Amino acid sequence: MARKRFENFCCSTAQTLDQIGDWWSLLIVRDLFAGARSFTALADNLGVARNILTDRLKRLTEHGVIEKAPARSADERFAYRLTEKGRDLLPVMIALMQWGDKWVRGPGCEPLLVVDARDGKPVRPMSVRAWDDRILGLADIRSLPGPGAQRAAGEAVSSPSPVTKDTAPA
Amino acid sequence: MARKRFENFCCSTAQTLDQIGDWWSLLIVRDLFAGARSFTALADNLGVARNILTDRLKRLTEHGVIEKAPARSADERFAYRLTEKGRDLLPVMIALMQWGDKWVRGPGCEPLLVVDARDGKPVRPMSVRAWDDRILGLADIRSLPGPGAQRAAGEAVSSPSPVTKDTAPA
DNA sequence: GTAGCAGGTTGCAACTCGCAACCCAGCCCG
DNA sequence: CGGGCTGGGTTGCGAGTTGCAACCTGCTAC
């Protein structure tokens, strides 16, 4: 069956996944962050099937995450680039990478280090911050319905909330 | 065809996606963050097919992201809970949610607000930080091969690096 | 003028997802 | 103590995607 789309989900996480949560889309974005630009470079780096790559590039373009510039520079015809929307995925990419570094590869086995360009030190682990910059853990945050909340059918972050989060007890 | 697995990719992002990058896995994790615990609650909230849910729960359990506790409390037989590894996905979840808030829903339309439990203020937008806590943009960081770097076939973050990132020109 | 390459498109086969129906083990109730 | 209800799945089927490889196209180079 067709993959279910998440458009009418309440939480923005679902919306995000609907646009870039695809298996390949995020890796394409990662490669664009890393400097890849041409169709062939992406295809070679990722090892993705070309028809799939075509489809994903089209979809990402439609969503405004990347753009296809007809800039030809000798050995490439088009250059795919991140838009501002795409570049704004940096925290997501870094968070995913750090999680993989920590929990999949294990400490000391990072294949790629992201460092501060100024002093060459690794960047900090991503963390949720309060307005006064305190680092917040799961126990320090609450979630509540925002301005765009809609109690539409098919979605309701209800359930027996643990200590950590709740969604307006009434 | 079978979805390609990313196990032998260099970048940890691919590894992360291999474990939790599935369409449903991240939403399951999100719901667990939000307090859902039982099989039925997850199935109802997400609207996911039960066989798929079974499969994803099994896979997430195998990867150690969640655990299935036989804790029965009257109306549920089992309780699925996040492990420490799973709880460590908080930055990823928040980053995804914030991106969706900003770029899909638009400002002022957030369906869910995550706030500091202490003062009720919204948490800060996720951002990459230097060791001295400066907020770093794409232009402020570099990436270089880490201790686990392997120039294995099928992966090479090469390509004509832009100003932003590079991968050790030799 | 033809070889080569970037950038796709097309067809086929294998694999997965979604749906709905079925199963099973505990309880709750009479 | 037998039947129904509910939680938590499993099974089968058909439609939809993915992966692979082959083919096409518009340029440039030789």
PDB file of N, CA and C in Angstrom, chain A residues 34-86:
ATOM      1  N   ALA A  34      27.446  18.388   3.140  1.00  0.00           N
ATOM      2  CA  ALA A  34      28.863  18.030   3.041  1.00  0.00           C
ATOM      3  C   ALA A  34      29.497  18.534   1.760  1.00  0.00           C
ATOM      4  N   GLY A  35      28.699  19.070   0.865  1.00  0.00           N
ATOM      5  CA  GLY A  35      29.310  19.695  -0.291  1.00  0.00           C
ATOM      6  C   GLY A  35      28.963  19.100  -1.641  1.00  0.00           C
ATOM      7  N   ALA A  36      28.272  17.963  -1.642  1.00  0.00           N
ATOM      8  CA  ALA A  36      27.882  17.386  -2.922  1.00  0.00           C
ATOM      9  C   ALA A  36      26.885  18.314  -3.609  1.00  0.00           C
ATOM     10  N   ARG A  37      26.925  18.347  -4.931  1.00  0.00           N
ATOM     11  CA  ARG A  37      26.017  19.240  -5.630  1.00  0.00           C
ATOM     12  C   ARG A  37      25.380  18.621  -6.860  1.00  0.00           C
ATOM     13  N   SER A  38      26.093  17.765  -7.533  1.00  0.00           N
ATOM     14  CA  SER A  38      25.550  17.259  -8.797  1.00  0.00           C
ATOM     15  C   SER A  38      24.800  15.946  -8.591  1.00  0.00           C
ATOM     16  N   PHE A  39      23.938  15.682  -9.526  1.00  0.00           N
ATOM     17  CA  PHE A  39      23.168  14.434  -9.522  1.00  0.00           C
ATOM     18  C   PHE A  39      24.086  13.231  -9.395  1.00  0.00           C
ATOM     19  N   THR A  40      25.100  13.210 -10.188  1.00  0.00           N
ATOM     20  CA  THR A  40      26.001  12.066 -10.206  1.00  0.00           C
ATOM     21  C   THR A  40      26.772  11.920  -8.897  1.00  0.00           C
ATOM     22  N   ALA A  41      27.210  13.049  -8.355  1.00  0.00           N
ATOM     23  CA  ALA A  41      27.929  12.980  -7.087  1.00  0.00           C
ATOM     24  C   ALA A  41      27.045  12.368  -6.005  1.00  0.00           C
ATOM     25  N   LEU A  42      25.789  12.815  -5.956  1.00  0.00           N
ATOM     26  CA  LEU A  42      24.865  12.275  -4.969  1.00  0.00           C
ATOM     27  C   LEU A  42      24.648  10.785  -5.202  1.00  0.00           C
ATOM     28  N   ALA A  43      24.407  10.434  -6.442  1.00  0.00           N
ATOM     29  CA  ALA A  43      24.148   9.029  -6.761  1.00  0.00           C
ATOM     30  C   ALA A  43      25.339   8.161  -6.359  1.00  0.00           C
ATOM     31  N   ASP A  44      26.555   8.641  -6.660  1.00  0.00           N
ATOM     32  CA  ASP A  44      27.743   7.847  -6.349  1.00  0.00           C
ATOM     33  C   ASP A  44      27.991   7.761  -4.848  1.00  0.00           C
ATOM     34  N   ASN A  45      27.900   8.894  -4.171  1.00  0.00           N
ATOM     35  CA  ASN A  45      28.167   8.903  -2.733  1.00  0.00           C
ATOM     36  C   ASN A  45      27.196   8.020  -1.965  1.00  0.00           C
ATOM     37  N   LEU A  46      25.927   8.147  -2.305  1.00  0.00           N
ATOM     38  CA  LEU A  46      24.904   7.456  -1.533  1.00  0.00           C
ATOM     39  C   LEU A  46      24.659   6.040  -2.017  1.00  0.00           C
ATOM     40  N   GLY A  47      24.962   5.795  -3.274  1.00  0.00           N
ATOM     41  CA  GLY A  47      24.641   4.490  -3.814  1.00  0.00           C
ATOM     42  C   GLY A  47      23.151   4.289  -3.988  1.00  0.00           C
ATOM     43  N   VAL A  48      22.456   5.373  -4.147  1.00  0.00           N
ATOM     44  CA  VAL A  48      21.007   5.282  -4.309  1.00  0.00           C
ATOM     45  C   VAL A  48      20.665   5.055  -5.775  1.00  0.00           C
ATOM     46  N   ALA A  49      19.608   4.352  -6.019  1.00  0.00           N
ATOM     47  CA  ALA A  49      19.148   4.152  -7.398  1.00  0.00           C
ATOM     48  C   ALA A  49      18.785   5.495  -8.004  1.00  0.00           C
ATOM     49  N   ARG A  50      19.077   5.657  -9.279  1.00  0.00           N
ATOM     50  CA  ARG A  50      18.925   6.970  -9.902  1.00  0.00           C
ATOM     51  C   ARG A  50      17.476   7.393 -10.007  1.00  0.00           C
ATOM     52  N   ASN A  51      16.601   6.457 -10.255  1.00  0.00           N
ATOM     53  CA  ASN A  51      15.190   6.852 -10.316  1.00  0.00           C
ATOM     54  C   ASN A  51      14.703   7.339  -8.953  1.00  0.00           C
ATOM     55  N   ILE A  52      15.165   6.689  -7.920  1.00  0.00           N
ATOM     56  CA  ILE A  52      14.794   7.124  -6.570  1.00  0.00           C
ATOM     57  C   ILE A  52      15.376   8.505  -6.296  1.00  0.00           C
ATOM     58  N   LEU A  53      16.622   8.692  -6.679  1.00  0.00           N
ATOM     59  CA  LEU A  53      17.256   9.987  -6.462  1.00  0.00           C
ATOM     60  C   LEU A  53      16.491  11.087  -7.205  1.00  0.00           C
ATOM     61  N   THR A  54      16.144  10.817  -8.437  1.00  0.00           N
ATOM     62  CA  THR A  54      15.342  11.765  -9.203  1.00  0.00           C
ATOM     63  C   THR A  54      14.069  12.140  -8.452  1.00  0.00           C
ATOM     64  N   ASP A  55      13.395  11.127  -7.975  1.00  0.00           N
ATOM     65  CA  ASP A  55      12.131  11.362  -7.279  1.00  0.00           C
ATOM     66  C   ASP A  55      12.327  12.174  -6.009  1.00  0.00           C
ATOM     67  N   ARG A  56      13.363  11.836  -5.240  1.00  0.00           N
ATOM     68  CA  ARG A  56      13.586  12.520  -3.972  1.00  0.00           C
ATOM     69  C   ARG A  56      14.008  13.969  -4.194  1.00  0.00           C
ATOM     70  N   LEU A  57      14.837  14.175  -5.205  1.00  0.00           N
ATOM     71  CA  LEU A  57      15.259  15.545  -5.504  1.00  0.00           C
ATOM     72  C   LEU A  57      14.043  16.379  -5.911  1.00  0.00           C
ATOM     73  N   LYS A  58      13.174  15.781  -6.681  1.00  0.00           N
ATOM     74  CA  LYS A  58      11.974  16.494  -7.103  1.00  0.00           C
ATOM     75  C   LYS A  58      11.121  16.845  -5.889  1.00  0.00           C
ATOM     76  N   ARG A  59      10.975  15.866  -5.023  1.00  0.00           N
ATOM     77  CA  ARG A  59      10.124  16.097  -3.853  1.00  0.00           C
ATOM     78  C   ARG A  59      10.724  17.153  -2.919  1.00  0.00           C
ATOM     79  N   LEU A  60      12.031  17.048  -2.703  1.00  0.00           N
ATOM     80  CA  LEU A  60      12.689  18.032  -1.846  1.00  0.00           C
ATOM     81  C   LEU A  60      12.591  19.425  -2.459  1.00  0.00           C
ATOM     82  N   THR A  61      12.695  19.485  -3.782  1.00  0.00           N
ATOM     83  CA  THR A  61      12.575  20.771  -4.460  1.00  0.00           C
ATOM     84  C   THR A  61      11.166  21.334  -4.291  1.00  0.00           C
ATOM     85  N   GLU A  62      10.170  20.476  -4.468  1.00  0.00           N
ATOM     86  CA  GLU A  62       8.783  20.913  -4.303  1.00  0.00           C
ATOM     87  C   GLU A  62       8.525  21.442  -2.898  1.00  0.00           C
ATOM     88  N   HIS A  63       9.172  20.815  -1.944  1.00  0.00           N
ATOM     89  CA  HIS A  63       8.984  21.253  -0.562  1.00  0.00           C
ATOM     90  C   HIS A  63       9.854  22.459  -0.228  1.00  0.00           C
ATOM     91  N   GLY A  64      10.679  22.873  -1.176  1.00  0.00           N
ATOM     92  CA  GLY A  64      11.496  24.056  -0.924  1.00  0.00           C
ATOM     93  C   GLY A  64      12.691  23.818  -0.027  1.00  0.00           C
ATOM     94  N   VAL A  65      13.085  22.571   0.115  1.00  0.00           N
ATOM     95  CA  VAL A  65      14.248  22.262   0.950  1.00  0.00           C
ATOM     96  C   VAL A  65      15.538  22.445   0.158  1.00  0.00           C
ATOM     97  N   ILE A  66      15.487  22.112  -1.099  1.00  0.00           N
ATOM     98  CA  ILE A  66      16.636  22.317  -1.970  1.00  0.00           C
ATOM     99  C   ILE A  66      16.168  23.068  -3.211  1.00  0.00           C
ATOM    100  N   GLU A  67      17.125  23.530  -4.000  1.00  0.00           N
ATOM    101  CA  GLU A  67      16.769  24.150  -5.269  1.00  0.00           C
ATOM    102  C   GLU A  67      17.757  23.696  -6.331  1.00  0.00           C
ATOM    103  N   LYS A  68      17.253  23.650  -7.552  1.00  0.00           N
ATOM    104  CA  LYS A  68      18.064  23.170  -8.658  1.00  0.00           C
ATOM    105  C   LYS A  68      18.502  24.373  -9.477  1.00  0.00           C
ATOM    106  N   ALA A  69      19.755  24.734  -9.339  1.00  0.00           N
ATOM    107  CA  ALA A  69      20.256  25.875 -10.087  1.00  0.00           C
ATOM    108  C   ALA A  69      20.862  25.378 -11.393  1.00  0.00           C
ATOM    109  N   PRO A  70      20.543  26.012 -12.503  1.00  0.00           N
ATOM    110  CA  PRO A  70      21.084  25.572 -13.791  1.00  0.00           C
ATOM    111  C   PRO A  70      22.523  26.001 -13.978  1.00  0.00           C
ATOM    112  N   ALA A  71      23.216  26.185 -12.884  1.00  0.00           N
ATOM    113  CA  ALA A  71      24.603  26.633 -12.970  1.00  0.00           C
ATOM    114  C   ALA A  71      25.482  25.505 -13.466  1.00  0.00           C
ATOM    115  N   ARG A  72      26.009  25.659 -14.634  1.00  0.00           N
ATOM    116  CA  ARG A  72      26.889  24.646 -15.182  1.00  0.00           C
ATOM    117  C   ARG A  72      28.326  25.130 -15.054  1.00  0.00           C
ATOM    118  N   SER A  73      29.128  24.257 -14.500  1.00  0.00           N
ATOM    119  CA  SER A  73      30.519  24.650 -14.330  1.00  0.00           C
ATOM    120  C   SER A  73      31.411  23.571 -14.910  1.00  0.00           C
ATOM    121  N   ALA A  74      31.475  23.510 -16.199  1.00  0.00           N
ATOM    122  CA  ALA A  74      32.341  22.578 -16.907  1.00  0.00           C
ATOM    123  C   ALA A  74      31.859  21.133 -16.778  1.00  0.00           C
ATOM    124  N   ASP A  75      32.024  20.546 -15.602  1.00  0.00           N
ATOM    125  CA  ASP A  75      31.740  19.124 -15.501  1.00  0.00           C
ATOM    126  C   ASP A  75      30.388  18.814 -14.870  1.00  0.00           C
ATOM    127  N   GLU A  76      29.598  19.835 -14.625  1.00  0.00           N
ATOM    128  CA  GLU A  76      28.253  19.534 -14.147  1.00  0.00           C
ATOM    129  C   GLU A  76      27.242  20.494 -14.771  1.00  0.00           C
ATOM    130  N   ARG A  77      26.068  19.996 -15.003  1.00  0.00           N
ATOM    131  CA  ARG A  77      25.043  20.779 -15.697  1.00  0.00           C
ATOM    132  C   ARG A  77      24.201  21.554 -14.700  1.00  0.00           C
ATOM    133  N   PHE A  78      23.828  20.875 -13.623  1.00  0.00           N
ATOM    134  CA  PHE A  78      22.980  21.503 -12.625  1.00  0.00           C
ATOM    135  C   PHE A  78      23.666  21.425 -11.279  1.00  0.00           C
ATOM    136  N   ALA A  79      23.271  22.309 -10.406  1.00  0.00           N
ATOM    137  CA  ALA A  79      23.802  22.253  -9.051  1.00  0.00           C
ATOM    138  C   ALA A  79      22.626  22.278  -8.087  1.00  0.00           C
ATOM    139  N   TYR A  80      22.488  21.227  -7.323  1.00  0.00           N
ATOM    140  CA  TYR A  80      21.463  21.199  -6.300  1.00  0.00           C
ATOM    141  C   TYR A  80      22.022  21.842  -5.044  1.00  0.00           C
ATOM    142  N   ARG A  81      21.277  22.764  -4.491  1.00  0.00           N
ATOM    143  CA  ARG A  81      21.737  23.457  -3.298  1.00  0.00           C
ATOM    144  C   ARG A  81      20.652  23.505  -2.255  1.00  0.00           C
ATOM    145  N   LEU A  82      21.059  23.595  -1.007  1.00  0.00           N
ATOM    146  CA  LEU A  82      20.094  23.757   0.071  1.00  0.00           C
ATOM    147  C   LEU A  82      19.540  25.170   0.044  1.00  0.00           C
ATOM    148  N   THR A  83      18.267  25.297   0.261  1.00  0.00           N
ATOM    149  CA  THR A  83      17.679  26.614   0.471  1.00  0.00           C
ATOM    150  C   THR A  83      17.875  26.994   1.937  1.00  0.00           C
ATOM    151  N   GLU A  84      17.352  28.129   2.331  1.00  0.00           N
ATOM    152  CA  GLU A  84      17.444  28.505   3.742  1.00  0.00           C
ATOM    153  C   GLU A  84      16.693  27.481   4.598  1.00  0.00           C
ATOM    154  N   LYS A  85      15.551  27.058   4.088  1.00  0.00           N
ATOM    155  CA  LYS A  85      14.782  26.013   4.784  1.00  0.00           C
ATOM    156  C   LYS A  85      15.614  24.758   4.966  1.00  0.00           C
ATOM    157  N   GLY A  86      16.355  24.408   3.935  1.00  0.00           N
ATOM    158  CA  GLY A  86      17.208  23.234   4.014  1.00  0.00           C
ATOM    159  C   GLY A  86      18.371  23.430   4.970  1.00  0.00           C
TER     160      GLY A  86
END
